[in-house]
Coordinates of C-alpha atoms in Angstrom, one line a residue:
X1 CA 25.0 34.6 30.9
X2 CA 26.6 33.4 27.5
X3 CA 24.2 32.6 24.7
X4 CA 24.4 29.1 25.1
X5 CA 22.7 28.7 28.3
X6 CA 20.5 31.0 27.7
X7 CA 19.3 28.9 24.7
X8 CA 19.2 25.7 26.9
X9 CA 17.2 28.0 29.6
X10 CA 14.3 28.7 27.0
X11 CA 14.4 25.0 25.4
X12 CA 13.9 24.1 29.4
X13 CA 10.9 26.4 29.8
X14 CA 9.2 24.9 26.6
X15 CA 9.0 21.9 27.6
X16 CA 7.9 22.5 31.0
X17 CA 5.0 24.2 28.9
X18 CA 5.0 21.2 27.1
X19 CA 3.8 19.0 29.9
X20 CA 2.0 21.6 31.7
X21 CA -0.3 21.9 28.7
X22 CA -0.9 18.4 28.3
X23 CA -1.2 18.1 32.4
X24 CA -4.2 21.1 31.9
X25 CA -5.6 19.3 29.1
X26 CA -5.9 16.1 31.3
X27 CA -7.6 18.1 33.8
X28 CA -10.0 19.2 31.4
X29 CA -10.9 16.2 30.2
X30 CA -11.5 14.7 33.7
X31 CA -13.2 18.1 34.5
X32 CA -15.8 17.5 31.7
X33 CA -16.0 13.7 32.6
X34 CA -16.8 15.0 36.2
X35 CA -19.4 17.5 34.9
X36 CA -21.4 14.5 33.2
X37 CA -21.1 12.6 36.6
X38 CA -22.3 15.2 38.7
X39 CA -25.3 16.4 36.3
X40 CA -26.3 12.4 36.2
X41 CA -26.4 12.3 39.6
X42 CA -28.7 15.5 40.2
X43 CA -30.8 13.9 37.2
X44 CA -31.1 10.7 39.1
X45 CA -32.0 12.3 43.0
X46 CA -34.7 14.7 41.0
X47 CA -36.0 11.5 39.1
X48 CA -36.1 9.8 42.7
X49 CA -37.9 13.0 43.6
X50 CA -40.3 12.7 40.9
X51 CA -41.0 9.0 41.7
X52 CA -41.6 9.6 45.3
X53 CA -43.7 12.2 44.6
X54 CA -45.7 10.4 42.1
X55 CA -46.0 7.4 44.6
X56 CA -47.8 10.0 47.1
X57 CA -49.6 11.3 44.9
X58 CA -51.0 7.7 44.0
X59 CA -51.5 7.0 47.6
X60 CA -53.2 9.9 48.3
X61 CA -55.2 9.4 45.6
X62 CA -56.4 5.8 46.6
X63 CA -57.5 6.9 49.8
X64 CA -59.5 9.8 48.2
X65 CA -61.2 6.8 45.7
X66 CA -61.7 4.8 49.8
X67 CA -63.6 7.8 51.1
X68 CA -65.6 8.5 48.4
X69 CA -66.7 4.7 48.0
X70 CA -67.5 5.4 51.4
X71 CA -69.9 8.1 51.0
X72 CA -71.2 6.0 47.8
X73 CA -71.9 2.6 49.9
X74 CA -73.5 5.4 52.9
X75 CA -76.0 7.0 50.0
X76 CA -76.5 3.4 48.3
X77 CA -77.7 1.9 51.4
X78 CA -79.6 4.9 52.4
X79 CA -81.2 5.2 49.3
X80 CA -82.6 1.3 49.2
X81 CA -83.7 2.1 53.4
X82 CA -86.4 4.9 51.6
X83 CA -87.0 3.0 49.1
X84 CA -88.5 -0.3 50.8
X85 CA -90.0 2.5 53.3
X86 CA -91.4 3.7 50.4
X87 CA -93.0 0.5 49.1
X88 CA -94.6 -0.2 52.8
X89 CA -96.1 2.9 52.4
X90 CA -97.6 2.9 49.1
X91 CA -98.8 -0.8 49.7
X92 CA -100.5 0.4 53.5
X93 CA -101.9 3.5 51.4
X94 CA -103.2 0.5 48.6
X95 CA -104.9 -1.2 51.1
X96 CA -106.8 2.2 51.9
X97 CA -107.4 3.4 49.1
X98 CA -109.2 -0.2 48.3
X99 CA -111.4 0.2 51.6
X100 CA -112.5 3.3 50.9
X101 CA -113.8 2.5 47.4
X102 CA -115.9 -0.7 48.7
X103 CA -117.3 2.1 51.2
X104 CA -115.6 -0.3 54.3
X105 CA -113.5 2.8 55.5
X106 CA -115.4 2.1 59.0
X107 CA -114.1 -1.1 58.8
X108 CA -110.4 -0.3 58.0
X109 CA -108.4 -0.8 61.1
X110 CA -106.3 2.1 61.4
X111 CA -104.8 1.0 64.8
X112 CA -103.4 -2.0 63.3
X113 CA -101.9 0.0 60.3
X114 CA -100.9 2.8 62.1
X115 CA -98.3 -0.6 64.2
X116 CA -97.2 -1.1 60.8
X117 CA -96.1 2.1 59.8
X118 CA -95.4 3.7 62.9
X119 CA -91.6 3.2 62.9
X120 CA -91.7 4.2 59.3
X121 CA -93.0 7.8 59.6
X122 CA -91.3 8.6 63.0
X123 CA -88.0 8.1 61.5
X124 CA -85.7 11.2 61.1
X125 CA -83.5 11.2 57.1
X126 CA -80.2 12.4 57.5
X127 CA -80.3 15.9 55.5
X128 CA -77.7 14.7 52.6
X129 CA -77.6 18.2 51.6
X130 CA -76.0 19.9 54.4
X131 CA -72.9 16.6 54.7
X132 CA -70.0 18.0 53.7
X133 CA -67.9 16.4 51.1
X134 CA -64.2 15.1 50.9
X135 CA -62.0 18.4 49.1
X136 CA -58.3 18.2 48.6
X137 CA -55.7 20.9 49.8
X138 CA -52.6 21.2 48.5
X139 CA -49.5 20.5 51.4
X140 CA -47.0 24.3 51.4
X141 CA -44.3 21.9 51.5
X142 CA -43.6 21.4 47.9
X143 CA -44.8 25.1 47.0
X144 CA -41.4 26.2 47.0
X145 CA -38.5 23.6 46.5
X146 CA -35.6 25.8 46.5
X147 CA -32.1 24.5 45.0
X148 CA -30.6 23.8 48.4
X149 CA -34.0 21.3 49.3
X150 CA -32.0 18.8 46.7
X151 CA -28.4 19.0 47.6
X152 CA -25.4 21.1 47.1
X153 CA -21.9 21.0 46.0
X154 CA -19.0 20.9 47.6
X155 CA -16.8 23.4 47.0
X156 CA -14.0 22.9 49.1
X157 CA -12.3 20.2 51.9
X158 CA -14.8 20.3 53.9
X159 CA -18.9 19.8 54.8
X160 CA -21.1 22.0 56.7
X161 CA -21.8 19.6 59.6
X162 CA -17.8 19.5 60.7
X163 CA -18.5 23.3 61.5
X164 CA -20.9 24.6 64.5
X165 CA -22.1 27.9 65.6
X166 CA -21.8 28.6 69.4
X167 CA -22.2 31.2 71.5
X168 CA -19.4 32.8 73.3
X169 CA -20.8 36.1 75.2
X170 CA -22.0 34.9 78.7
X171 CA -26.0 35.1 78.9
X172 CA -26.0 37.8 81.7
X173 CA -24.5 40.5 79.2
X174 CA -26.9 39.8 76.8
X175 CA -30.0 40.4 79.0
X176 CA -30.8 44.3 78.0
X177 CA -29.7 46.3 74.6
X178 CA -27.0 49.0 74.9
X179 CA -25.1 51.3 72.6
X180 CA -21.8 49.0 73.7
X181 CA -23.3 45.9 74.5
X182 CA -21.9 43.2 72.4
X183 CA -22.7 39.5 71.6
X184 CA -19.7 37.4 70.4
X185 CA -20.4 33.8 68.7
X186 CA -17.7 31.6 67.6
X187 CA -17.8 29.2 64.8
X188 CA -15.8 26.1 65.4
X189 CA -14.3 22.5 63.6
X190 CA -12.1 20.0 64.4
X191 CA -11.0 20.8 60.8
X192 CA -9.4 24.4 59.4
X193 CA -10.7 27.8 57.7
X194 CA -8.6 26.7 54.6
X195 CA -8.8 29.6 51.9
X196 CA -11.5 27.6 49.8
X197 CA -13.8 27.2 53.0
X198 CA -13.5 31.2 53.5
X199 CA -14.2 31.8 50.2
X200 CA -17.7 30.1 50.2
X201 CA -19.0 30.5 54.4
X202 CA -21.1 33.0 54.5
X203 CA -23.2 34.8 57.5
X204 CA -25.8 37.0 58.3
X205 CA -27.4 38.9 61.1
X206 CA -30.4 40.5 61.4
X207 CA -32.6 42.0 64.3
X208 CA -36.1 41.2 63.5
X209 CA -37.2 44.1 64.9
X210 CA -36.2 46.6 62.7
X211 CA -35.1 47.1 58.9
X212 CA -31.3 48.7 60.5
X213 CA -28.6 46.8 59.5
X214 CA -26.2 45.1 62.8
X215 CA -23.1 46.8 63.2
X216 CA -20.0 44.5 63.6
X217 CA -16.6 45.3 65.9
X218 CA -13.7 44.8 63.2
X219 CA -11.2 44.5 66.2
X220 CA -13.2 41.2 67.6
X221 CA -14.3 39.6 63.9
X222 CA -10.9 37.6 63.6
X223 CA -9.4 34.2 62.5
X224 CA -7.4 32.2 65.0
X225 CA -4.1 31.7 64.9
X226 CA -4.6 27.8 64.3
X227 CA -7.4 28.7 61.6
X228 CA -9.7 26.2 63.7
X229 CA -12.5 28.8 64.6
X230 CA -13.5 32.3 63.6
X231 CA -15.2 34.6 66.2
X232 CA -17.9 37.2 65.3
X233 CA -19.1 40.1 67.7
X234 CA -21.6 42.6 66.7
X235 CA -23.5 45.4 69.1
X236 CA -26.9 44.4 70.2
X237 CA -27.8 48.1 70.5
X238 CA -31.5 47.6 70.1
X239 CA -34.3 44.6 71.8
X240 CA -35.7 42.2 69.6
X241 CA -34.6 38.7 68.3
X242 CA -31.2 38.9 66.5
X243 CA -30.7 35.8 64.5
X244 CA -27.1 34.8 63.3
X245 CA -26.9 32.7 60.0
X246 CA -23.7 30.9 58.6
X247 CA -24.4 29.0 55.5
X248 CA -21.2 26.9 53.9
X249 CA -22.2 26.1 50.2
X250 CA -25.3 27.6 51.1
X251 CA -26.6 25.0 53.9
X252 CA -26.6 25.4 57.6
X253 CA -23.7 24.3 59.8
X254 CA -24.8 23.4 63.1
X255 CA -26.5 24.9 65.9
X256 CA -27.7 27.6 62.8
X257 CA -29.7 29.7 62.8
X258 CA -28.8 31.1 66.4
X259 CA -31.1 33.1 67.7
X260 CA -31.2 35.6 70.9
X261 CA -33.9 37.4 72.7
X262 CA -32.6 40.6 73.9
X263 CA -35.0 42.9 75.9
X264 CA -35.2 46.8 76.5
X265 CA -33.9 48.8 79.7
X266 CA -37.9 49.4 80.0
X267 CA -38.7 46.1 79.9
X268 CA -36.0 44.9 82.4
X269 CA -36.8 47.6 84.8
X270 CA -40.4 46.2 85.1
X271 CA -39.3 42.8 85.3
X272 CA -37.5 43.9 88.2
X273 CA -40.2 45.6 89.9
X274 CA -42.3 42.4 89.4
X275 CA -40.1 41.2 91.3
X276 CA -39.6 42.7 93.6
X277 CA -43.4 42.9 95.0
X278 CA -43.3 39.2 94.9
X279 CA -40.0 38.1 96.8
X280 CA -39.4 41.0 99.3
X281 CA -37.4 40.3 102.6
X282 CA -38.1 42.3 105.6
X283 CA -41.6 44.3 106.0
X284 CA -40.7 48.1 104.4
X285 CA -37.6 46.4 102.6
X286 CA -37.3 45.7 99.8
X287 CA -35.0 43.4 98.7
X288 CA -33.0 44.1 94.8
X289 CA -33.7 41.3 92.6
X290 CA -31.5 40.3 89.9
X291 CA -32.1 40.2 86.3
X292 CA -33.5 36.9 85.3
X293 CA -31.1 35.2 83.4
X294 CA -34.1 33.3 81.2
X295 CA -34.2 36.8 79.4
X296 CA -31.9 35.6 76.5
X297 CA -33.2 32.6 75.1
X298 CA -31.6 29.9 72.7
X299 CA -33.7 28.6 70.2
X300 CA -32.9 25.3 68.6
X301 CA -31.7 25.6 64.9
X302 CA -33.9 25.2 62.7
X303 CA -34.3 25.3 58.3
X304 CA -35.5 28.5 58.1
X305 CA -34.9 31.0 55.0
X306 CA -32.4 33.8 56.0
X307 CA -30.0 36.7 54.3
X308 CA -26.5 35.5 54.4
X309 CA -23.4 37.4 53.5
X310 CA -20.1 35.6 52.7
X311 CA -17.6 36.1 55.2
X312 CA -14.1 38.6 54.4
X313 CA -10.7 39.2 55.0
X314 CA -10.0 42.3 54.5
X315 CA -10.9 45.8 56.3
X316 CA -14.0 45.9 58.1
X317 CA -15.8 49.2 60.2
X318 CA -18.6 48.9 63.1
X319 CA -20.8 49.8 60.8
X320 CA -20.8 47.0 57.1
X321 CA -20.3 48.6 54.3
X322 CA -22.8 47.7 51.7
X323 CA -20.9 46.1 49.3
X324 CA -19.2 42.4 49.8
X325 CA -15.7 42.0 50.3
X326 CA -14.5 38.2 50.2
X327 CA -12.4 36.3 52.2
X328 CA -9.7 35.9 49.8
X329 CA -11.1 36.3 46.4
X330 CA -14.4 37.6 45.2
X331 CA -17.2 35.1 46.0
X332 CA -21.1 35.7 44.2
X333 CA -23.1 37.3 46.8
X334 CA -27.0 36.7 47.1
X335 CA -29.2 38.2 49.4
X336 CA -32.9 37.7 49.9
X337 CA -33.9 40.4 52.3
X338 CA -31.5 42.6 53.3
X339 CA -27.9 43.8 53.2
X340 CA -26.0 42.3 56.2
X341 CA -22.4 43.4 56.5
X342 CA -19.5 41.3 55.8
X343 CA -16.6 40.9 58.6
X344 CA -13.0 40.0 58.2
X345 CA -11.3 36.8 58.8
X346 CA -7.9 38.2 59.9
X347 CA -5.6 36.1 62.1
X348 CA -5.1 37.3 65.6

């Protein structure tokens, strides 16, 4: 290379800087300008919030002032029944008090006041006392608004509701915990596992059980080919309810939370004697029942609070390591409970 062009090579590069620099400022400047868009926006929802909030409170505060007025309008008319009781009274007891002074209290015809007043002492006063009176107690709802109750942002191509969470292992090897027994789930879109969506998915699973972290199988925790669905098998070594979380941008995609009721060996094996004293076949035979296949049950997502753990792509043991491992480049990791394991995305 003679000196020449290897001026015109480095005059070339500069202004390729050139126009990269002013292309990165650009960005910046719409970056900013976005920034401002996206804060107004939050501002706006939480002032909506605030108004709808304030509206309820108003509501709920007019029909405290109704009941109350009720109670007040109750006592008011109450009160004015004792009192013009209390004025036939006092004018009856007048009227004796007069007779008796003259010395006509043989006179005095009781019978005829006693018709008078009858009604009067007879009837029974509600005991005010012992009513008890309208108190207010605040709803759980709004005791902790967490920063996913308001929106999120996106962070990649896609949203959480192109992705579902379904579950691949037939129900019949799932009825009773083993040391091998494993449950695979697949999470599926019509879209792809681009490198932004790995970066922020995240899952967890947990056996509510027990404290023990859920092993994984690194062989079966993989990324098709086509990048349209990533499969996750751990071992469901132990009974209880195992629930699988995967969060994108921390919200649920769908059919999350799943969650699956395994059983013990013990707890099959009397299941099956149960029944087998209730369905036998010939007298002294007794016929083998098979496992009910209800044992594993699929609860219907719903918002619950759970640990999640990002997903990874790189190596990945049957037991998780405690320390995250992203997809393709380090994502922020927060966990609320425990420390789930994190499995690879790795194409098939």
């Amino acid at each position: 290379m003679d000196l020449g062009k290897f001026v015109e090579r480095l005059q070339n590069k500069l202004v390729t800087n050139d126009q990269k620099l002013e292309e990165i400022d650009c960005k910046r400047k719409e970056l900013t300008k976005s920034s401002k868009e996206v804060q107004e926006k939050i501002s706006a929802l939480c002032g909506e919030v605030q108004a709808r909030v304030g509206a309820a409170g108003e509501a709920l505060k007019g029909k405290t002032v109704v009941e109350f007025s009720k109670m007040e309008n109750e006592l008011s008319t109450m009160r004015e029944e004792v009192r013009s009781d209390s004025l036939v009274l006092c004018s009856e007891l007048e009227k004796i008090t007069e007779s008796v002074g003259r010395g006509d209290e043989d006179k005095f015809d009781l019978d005829e006041c006693w018709g008078r007043v009858k009604e009067i002492i007879s009837r029974c006063q509600l005991d005010e006392s012992t009513r008890k009176m309208p108190s207010f107690y605040h709803s759980k709802t709004l005791a902790k608004v967490k920063t996913s109750d308001l929106g999120y942002l996106s962070m990649a191509e896609f949203l959480p509701d192109q992705f579902q969470l379904v579950l691949t292992s037939p129900v019949s090897s799932l009825m009773v915990a083993s040391d091998m027994n494993k449950a695979i789930c697949t999470v599926t879109t019509s879209q792809q596992f681009t490198e932004m969506i790995q970066a922020n998915i995240k899952f967890s699973i947990k056996n509510k059980a027990c404290k023990e972290t859920v092993p994984y199988c690194k062989e079966e925790c993989k990324l098709s080919e086509d990048k349209k669905s990533f499969q996750i098998c751990f071992l469901v070594q132990r009974p209880g309810v195992y629930m699988l979380t995967v969060l994108l941008y921390d919200q649920h995609v769908n059919d999350s939370p799943l969650v699956l009721r395994v059983a013990s060996k013990e707890e099959m094996v009397s299941e099956d004697q149960k029944q087998s004293t209730c369905h036998s076949v010939t007298p002294g035979v007794a016929r083998q029942q098979e496992p009910e296949q209800d044992c594993l049950v699929l609860v219907p997502p719903t918002v619950t609070e759970t640990t999640t753990t990002s997903l990874t792509a790189q190596s990945m043991s049957s037991q998780p390591p405690p320390s995250a491992v992203p997809l393709r480049r380090p994502v922020p990791l927060t966990r609320a409970v425990s420390t789930p394991s994190k499995p690879t995305l790795t194409n098939p």
